[in-house]
Backbone as CSV, one residue per row, in Angstrom:
resi,resn,N_x,N_y,N_z,CA_x,CA_y,CA_z,C_x,C_y,C_z
1,UNK,-2.813,13.758,1.429,-3.014,14.912,0.573,-3.394,16.101,1.452
2,UNK,-2.781,17.259,1.242,-3.094,18.454,2.028,-4.527,18.925,1.787
3,UNK,-4.947,19.920,2.564,-6.282,20.491,2.426,-6.575,20.894,0.983
4,UNK,-7.820,20.768,0.588,-8.219,21.038,-0.791,-8.982,22.351,-0.869
5,UNK,-8.760,23.116,-1.941,-9.498,24.364,-2.100,-10.520,24.286,-3.232
6,UNK,-10.557,23.202,-3.970,-11.563,22.997,-5.006,-11.731,21.498,-5.197
7,UNK,-12.964,21.098,-5.481,-13.213,19.675,-5.644,-14.366,19.477,-6.628
8,UNK,-14.290,18.390,-7.395,-15.312,18.071,-8.384,-15.518,16.563,-8.403
9,UNK,-16.778,16.113,-8.325,-17.138,14.699,-8.412,-18.027,14.492,-9.622
10,UNK,-17.764,13.414,-10.375,-18.560,13.121,-11.559,-18.780,11.619,-11.657
11,UNK,-20.009,11.143,-11.397,-20.289,9.716,-11.579,-20.117,9.352,-13.054
12,UNK,-19.501,8.216,-13.311,-19.182,7.827,-14.681,-20.221,6.865,-15.240
13,UNK,-20.833,7.225,-16.364,-21.679,6.248,-17.041,-20.790,5.081,-17.488
14,UNK,-21.268,3.877,-17.350,-20.428,2.712,-17.658,-20.593,2.300,-19.126
15,UNK,-20.249,3.248,-20.006,-20.317,3.030,-21.453,-19.077,3.651,-22.081
16,UNK,-18.612,3.106,-23.217,-17.403,3.662,-23.859,-17.514,5.150,-24.176
17,UNK,-18.710,5.622,-24.513,-18.892,7.038,-24.846,-18.663,7.953,-23.651
18,UNK,-18.613,7.391,-22.458,-18.397,8.197,-21.254,-17.061,8.913,-21.282
19,UNK,-16.069,8.315,-21.911,-14.724,8.890,-21.898,-14.716,10.288,-22.520
20,UNK,-15.322,10.434,-23.673,-15.371,11.747,-24.326,-16.168,12.755,-23.523
21,UNK,-17.286,12.332,-22.981,-18.119,13.202,-22.142,-17.340,13.688,-20.926
22,UNK,-16.655,12.777,-20.261,-15.895,13.126,-19.064,-14.737,14.065,-19.416
23,UNK,-14.060,13.798,-20.523,-12.959,14.690,-20.947,-13.458,16.121,-21.117
24,UNK,-14.579,16.276,-21.818,-15.114,17.632,-22.059,-15.516,18.314,-20.746
25,UNK,-16.185,17.573,-19.877,-16.627,18.158,-18.594,-15.428,18.515,-17.726
26,UNK,-14.444,17.630,-17.668,-13.237,17.904,-16.877,-12.512,19.131,-17.417
27,UNK,-12.411,19.261,-18.725,-11.742,20.425,-19.324,-12.438,21.706,-18.886
28,UNK,-13.764,21.712,-18.898,-14.519,22.895,-18.481,-14.245,23.239,-17.018
29,UNK,-14.265,22.226,-16.154,-14.027,22.458,-14.725,-12.603,22.958,-14.491
30,UNK,-11.626,22.300,-15.092,-10.223,22.695,-14.883,-9.954,24.094,-15.415
31,UNK,-10.590,24.459,-16.507,-10.458,25.818,-17.035,-11.030,26.824,-16.041
32,UNK,-12.160,26.479,-15.414,-12.763,27.392,-14.433,-11.887,27.544,-13.191
33,UNK,-11.005,26.569,-12.941,-10.068,26.652,-11.821,-8.823,27.467,-12.179
34,UNK,-8.782,28.014,-13.375,-7.668,28.864,-13.842,-6.318,28.149,-13.809
35,UNK,-6.319,26.878,-14.177,-5.053,26.145,-14.259,-4.366,26.463,-15.573
36,UNK,-3.036,26.324,-15.620,-2.317,26.552,-16.880,-2.796,25.578,-17.956
37,UNK,-2.774,26.026,-19.196,-3.244,25.209,-20.321,-2.513,23.875,-20.396
38,UNK,-1.214,23.865,-20.133,-0.470,22.596,-20.207,-0.901,21.628,-19.111
39,UNK,-1.225,22.150,-17.927,-1.725,21.296,-16.853,-3.072,20.710,-17.238
40,UNK,-3.937,21.529,-17.836,-5.249,21.051,-18.262,-5.096,19.955,-19.314
41,UNK,-4.230,20.166,-20.288,-4.016,19.159,-21.339,-3.517,17.847,-20.744
42,UNK,-2.544,17.931,-19.856,-2.022,16.719,-19.209,-3.094,16.045,-18.367
43,UNK,-3.857,16.840,-17.626,-4.897,16.284,-16.761,-5.968,15.579,-17.585
44,UNK,-6.397,16.176,-18.674,-7.421,15.559,-19.515,-6.923,14.234,-20.089
45,UNK,-5.658,14.158,-20.441,-5.102,12.904,-20.948,-5.061,11.840,-19.847
46,UNK,-4.634,12.216,-18.650,-4.611,11.278,-17.519,-6.036,10.822,-17.200
47,UNK,-6.968,11.743,-17.168,-8.372,11.407,-16.907,-8.877,10.423,-17.955
48,UNK,-8.558,10.686,-19.204,-8.980,9.803,-20.284,-8.482,8.381,-20.064
49,UNK,-7.223,8.245,-19.684,-6.648,6.918,-19.464,-7.283,6.221,-18.264
50,UNK,-7.458,6.935,-17.160,-8.026,6.323,-15.963,-9.500,5.962,-16.153
51,UNK,-10.252,6.821,-16.823,-11.667,6.545,-17.070,-11.820,5.390,-18.056
52,UNK,-10.998,5.369,-19.096,-11.040,4.255,-20.050,-10.803,2.939,-19.331
53,UNK,-9.837,2.905,-18.445,-9.551,1.693,-17.674,-10.771,1.269,-16.857
54,UNK,-11.407,2.224,-16.182,-12.566,1.900,-15.339,-13.743,1.405,-16.169
55,UNK,-13.993,2.042,-17.297,-15.138,1.669,-18.133,-14.877,0.352,-18.862
56,UNK,-13.642,0.097,-19.244,-13.309,-1.093,-20.035,-13.045,-2.313,-19.176
57,UNK,-12.378,-2.145,-18.041,-11.873,-3.295,-17.291,-12.463,-3.476,-15.896
58,UNK,-13.366,-2.612,-15.476,-13.852,-2.685,-14.094,-15.373,-2.722,-14.045
59,UNK,-15.850,-3.062,-12.877,-17.292,-3.097,-12.638,-17.787,-1.717,-12.207
60,UNK,-19.039,-1.392,-12.559,-19.619,-0.157,-12.047,-20.006,-0.333,-10.582
61,UNK,-20.248,0.719,-9.855,-20.209,2.104,-10.304,-18.785,2.644,-10.299
62,UNK,-18.605,3.731,-11.030,-17.309,4.404,-11.063,-17.540,5.908,-10.949
63,UNK,-16.545,6.589,-10.406,-16.656,8.036,-10.233,-15.284,8.676,-10.429
64,UNK,-15.291,9.850,-11.057,-14.089,10.679,-11.196,-14.141,11.733,-10.105
65,UNK,-13.019,11.929,-9.429,-12.900,13.009,-8.460,-11.647,13.796,-8.801
66,UNK,-11.784,15.108,-8.894,-10.641,15.999,-9.097,-10.610,16.964,-7.931
67,UNK,-9.418,17.241,-7.434,-9.292,18.214,-6.356,-7.970,18.953,-6.501
68,UNK,-7.972,20.157,-5.980,-6.790,21.013,-6.033,-6.410,21.351,-4.602
69,UNK,-5.122,21.278,-4.287,-4.681,21.565,-2.926,-4.711,23.063,-2.661
70,UNK,-4.667,23.402,-1.380,-4.646,24.806,-0.975,-3.271,25.403,-1.223
71,UNK,-2.984,26.478,-0.584,-1.811,27.293,-0.882,-0.458,26.643,-0.611
72,UNK,-0.440,25.398,-0.169,0.860,24.765,0.065,1.636,24.667,-1.253
73,UNK,2.918,24.744,-1.170,3.750,24.656,-2.365,4.454,23.314,-2.399
74,UNK,4.588,22.674,-3.525,3.927,23.069,-4.772,2.475,22.634,-4.767
75,UNK,1.637,23.451,-5.388,0.222,23.106,-5.504,0.090,21.873,-6.391
76,UNK,-0.954,21.087,-6.158,-1.131,19.863,-6.934,-2.592,19.697,-7.319
77,UNK,-2.784,19.032,-8.428,-4.097,18.622,-8.884,-4.168,17.111,-8.696
78,UNK,-5.112,16.642,-7.904,-5.288,15.202,-7.678,-6.436,14.733,-8.557
79,UNK,-6.188,13.679,-9.314,-7.195,13.034,-10.150,-7.367,11.627,-9.602
80,UNK,-8.613,11.249,-9.313,-8.895,9.911,-8.812,-10.070,9.326,-9.583
81,UNK,-9.945,8.063,-9.944,-11.067,7.331,-10.518,-11.256,6.092,-9.657
82,UNK,-12.443,5.980,-9.073,-12.780,4.849,-8.218,-13.811,3.996,-8.927
83,UNK,-13.598,2.678,-8.918,-14.556,1.740,-9.503,-14.749,0.582,-8.532
84,UNK,-15.595,-0.371,-8.914,-15.933,-1.483,-8.031,-15.012,-2.688,-8.188
85,UNK,-13.916,-2.531,-8.892,-12.961,-3.622,-9.027,-13.011,-4.288,-10.389
86,UNK,-12.107,-5.218,-10.614,-11.961,-5.827,-11.937,-13.203,-6.593,-12.387
87,UNK,-13.522,-6.429,-13.656,-14.575,-7.217,-14.294,-13.942,-8.485,-14.856
88,UNK,-14.766,-9.413,-15.265,-14.247,-10.620,-15.913,-13.559,-10.189,-17.198
89,UNK,-12.297,-10.595,-17.414,-11.583,-10.171,-18.619,-12.286,-10.634,-19.900
90,UNK,-12.286,-9.737,-20.879,-12.825,-10.074,-22.192,-11.661,-10.542,-23.056
91,UNK,-11.737,-11.750,-23.602,-10.624,-12.241,-24.413,-10.391,-11.361,-25.634
92,UNK,-9.136,-11.128,-25.946,-8.764,-10.365,-27.144,-8.543,-11.335,-28.290
93,UNK,-8.692,-10.838,-29.515,-8.454,-11.719,-30.655,-7.034,-12.288,-30.619
94,UNK,-6.910,-13.557,-30.904,-5.606,-14.231,-30.870,-4.730,-13.847,-32.042
95,UNK,-5.311,-13.219,-33.055,-4.516,-12.894,-34.246,-3.683,-11.626,-34.091
96,UNK,-3.774,-10.947,-32.937,-2.952,-9.763,-32.677,-3.358,-8.546,-33.478
97,UNK,-4.610,-8.448,-33.895,-5.045,-7.326,-34.735,-5.031,-5.984,-34.024
98,UNK,-5.171,-5.959,-32.697,-5.331,-4.684,-31.995,-4.301,-4.442,-30.888
99,UNK,-3.088,-4.938,-31.000,-2.177,-4.779,-29.866,-1.784,-3.337,-29.580
100,UNK,-1.726,-2.470,-30.568,-1.290,-1.096,-30.355,-2.365,-0.245,-29.696
101,UNK,-3.604,-0.739,-29.623,-4.696,0.036,-29.058,-4.783,-0.068,-27.547
102,UNK,-4.032,-0.955,-26.926,-4.182,-1.200,-25.498,-2.824,-1.259,-24.811
103,UNK,-2.854,-1.014,-23.490,-1.667,-1.252,-22.693,-0.722,-0.092,-22.505
104,UNK,-1.083,1.105,-22.961,-0.170,2.237,-22.803,-0.622,3.227,-21.734
105,UNK,-1.808,3.011,-21.172,-2.367,3.970,-20.224,-1.492,4.216,-19.017
106,UNK,-0.966,3.159,-18.407,-0.127,3.331,-17.219,1.153,4.097,-17.553
107,UNK,1.726,3.843,-18.708,2.938,4.568,-19.112,2.645,6.051,-19.310
108,UNK,1.482,6.370,-19.840,1.104,7.773,-20.040,0.912,8.455,-18.682
109,UNK,0.200,7.799,-17.775,-0.009,8.362,-16.442,1.337,8.557,-15.739
110,UNK,2.209,7.567,-15.818,3.530,7.659,-15.191,4.328,8.839,-15.748
111,UNK,4.252,9.043,-17.045,5.016,10.124,-17.681,4.505,11.510,-17.298
112,UNK,3.210,11.645,-17.061,2.632,12.970,-16.821,2.467,13.328,-15.348
113,UNK,2.362,12.338,-14.491,2.077,12.601,-13.079,3.357,12.775,-12.269
114,UNK,3.288,13.652,-11.283,4.397,13.785,-10.338,4.433,12.570,-9.418
115,UNK,3.233,12.068,-9.073,3.075,10.852,-8.268,1.792,10.188,-8.728
116,UNK,1.722,8.864,-8.572,0.488,8.157,-8.882,0.471,6.844,-8.128
117,UNK,-0.706,6.258,-8.014,-0.789,4.999,-7.301,-2.182,4.420,-7.337
118,UNK,-2.355,3.381,-6.539,-3.624,2.669,-6.442,-3.939,2.451,-4.974
119,UNK,-5.189,2.658,-4.621,-5.661,2.419,-3.263,-6.781,1.375,-3.348
120,UNK,-6.612,0.280,-2.645,-7.592,-0.807,-2.673,-8.329,-0.837,-1.338
121,UNK,-9.646,-0.823,-1.411,-10.512,-0.909,-0.240,-11.551,-1.981,-0.517
122,UNK,-12.242,-2.473,0.484,-13.271,-3.489,0.232,-14.307,-2.985,-0.785
123,UNK,-14.417,-3.671,-1.900,-15.399,-3.327,-2.920,-15.056,-2.151,-3.796
124,UNK,-13.849,-1.615,-3.698,-13.495,-0.449,-4.511,-11.994,-0.382,-4.757
125,UNK,-11.647,0.101,-5.925,-10.251,0.381,-6.267,-10.191,1.814,-6.783
126,UNK,-9.259,2.579,-6.242,-9.057,3.955,-6.682,-7.682,4.069,-7.305
127,UNK,-7.637,4.534,-8.531,-6.379,4.855,-9.192,-6.275,6.376,-9.183
128,UNK,-5.127,6.886,-8.732,-4.979,8.323,-8.559,-3.664,8.809,-9.176
129,UNK,-3.654,10.094,-9.487,-2.453,10.748,-10.018,-2.436,12.185,-9.535
130,UNK,-1.265,12.669,-9.159,-1.065,14.071,-8.788,-0.273,14.752,-9.887
131,UNK,-0.784,15.864,-10.366,-0.105,16.672,-11.376,0.242,18.014,-10.750
132,UNK,1.378,18.579,-11.117,1.699,19.923,-10.616,0.638,20.911,-11.129
133,UNK,0.172,21.783,-10.250,-0.854,22.775,-10.622,-0.382,24.132,-10.144
134,UNK,0.525,24.712,-10.850,1.150,25.979,-10.474,0.139,27.086,-10.362
């Protein structure tokens, strides 16, 4: 990733309510960076998906990092969520009552990001996405 001209770190509370809190805080920060409204909307959705994954499926601690590249073209917004790795899976009901509520996060990130991926390090997993930030 090229040099960054803005950066924001936010430790994530490991509770379901963290997702809404993080969305609101990220929206405020991205607005202060003067990003286009559509970029902010896409970024908040990607953040929501990545944070939900960390809070629901991973061990704490977790942190959101957002950064914006310098004047290189095209400018990009990098979103990263780092957690301590997978938690023990919680079994889902066998009756299929909630299948539509889960499993779409990666497809949403793929659809909105110019690039995305996962970086695995000892004791940590980072899921990241780059969005165009004109």
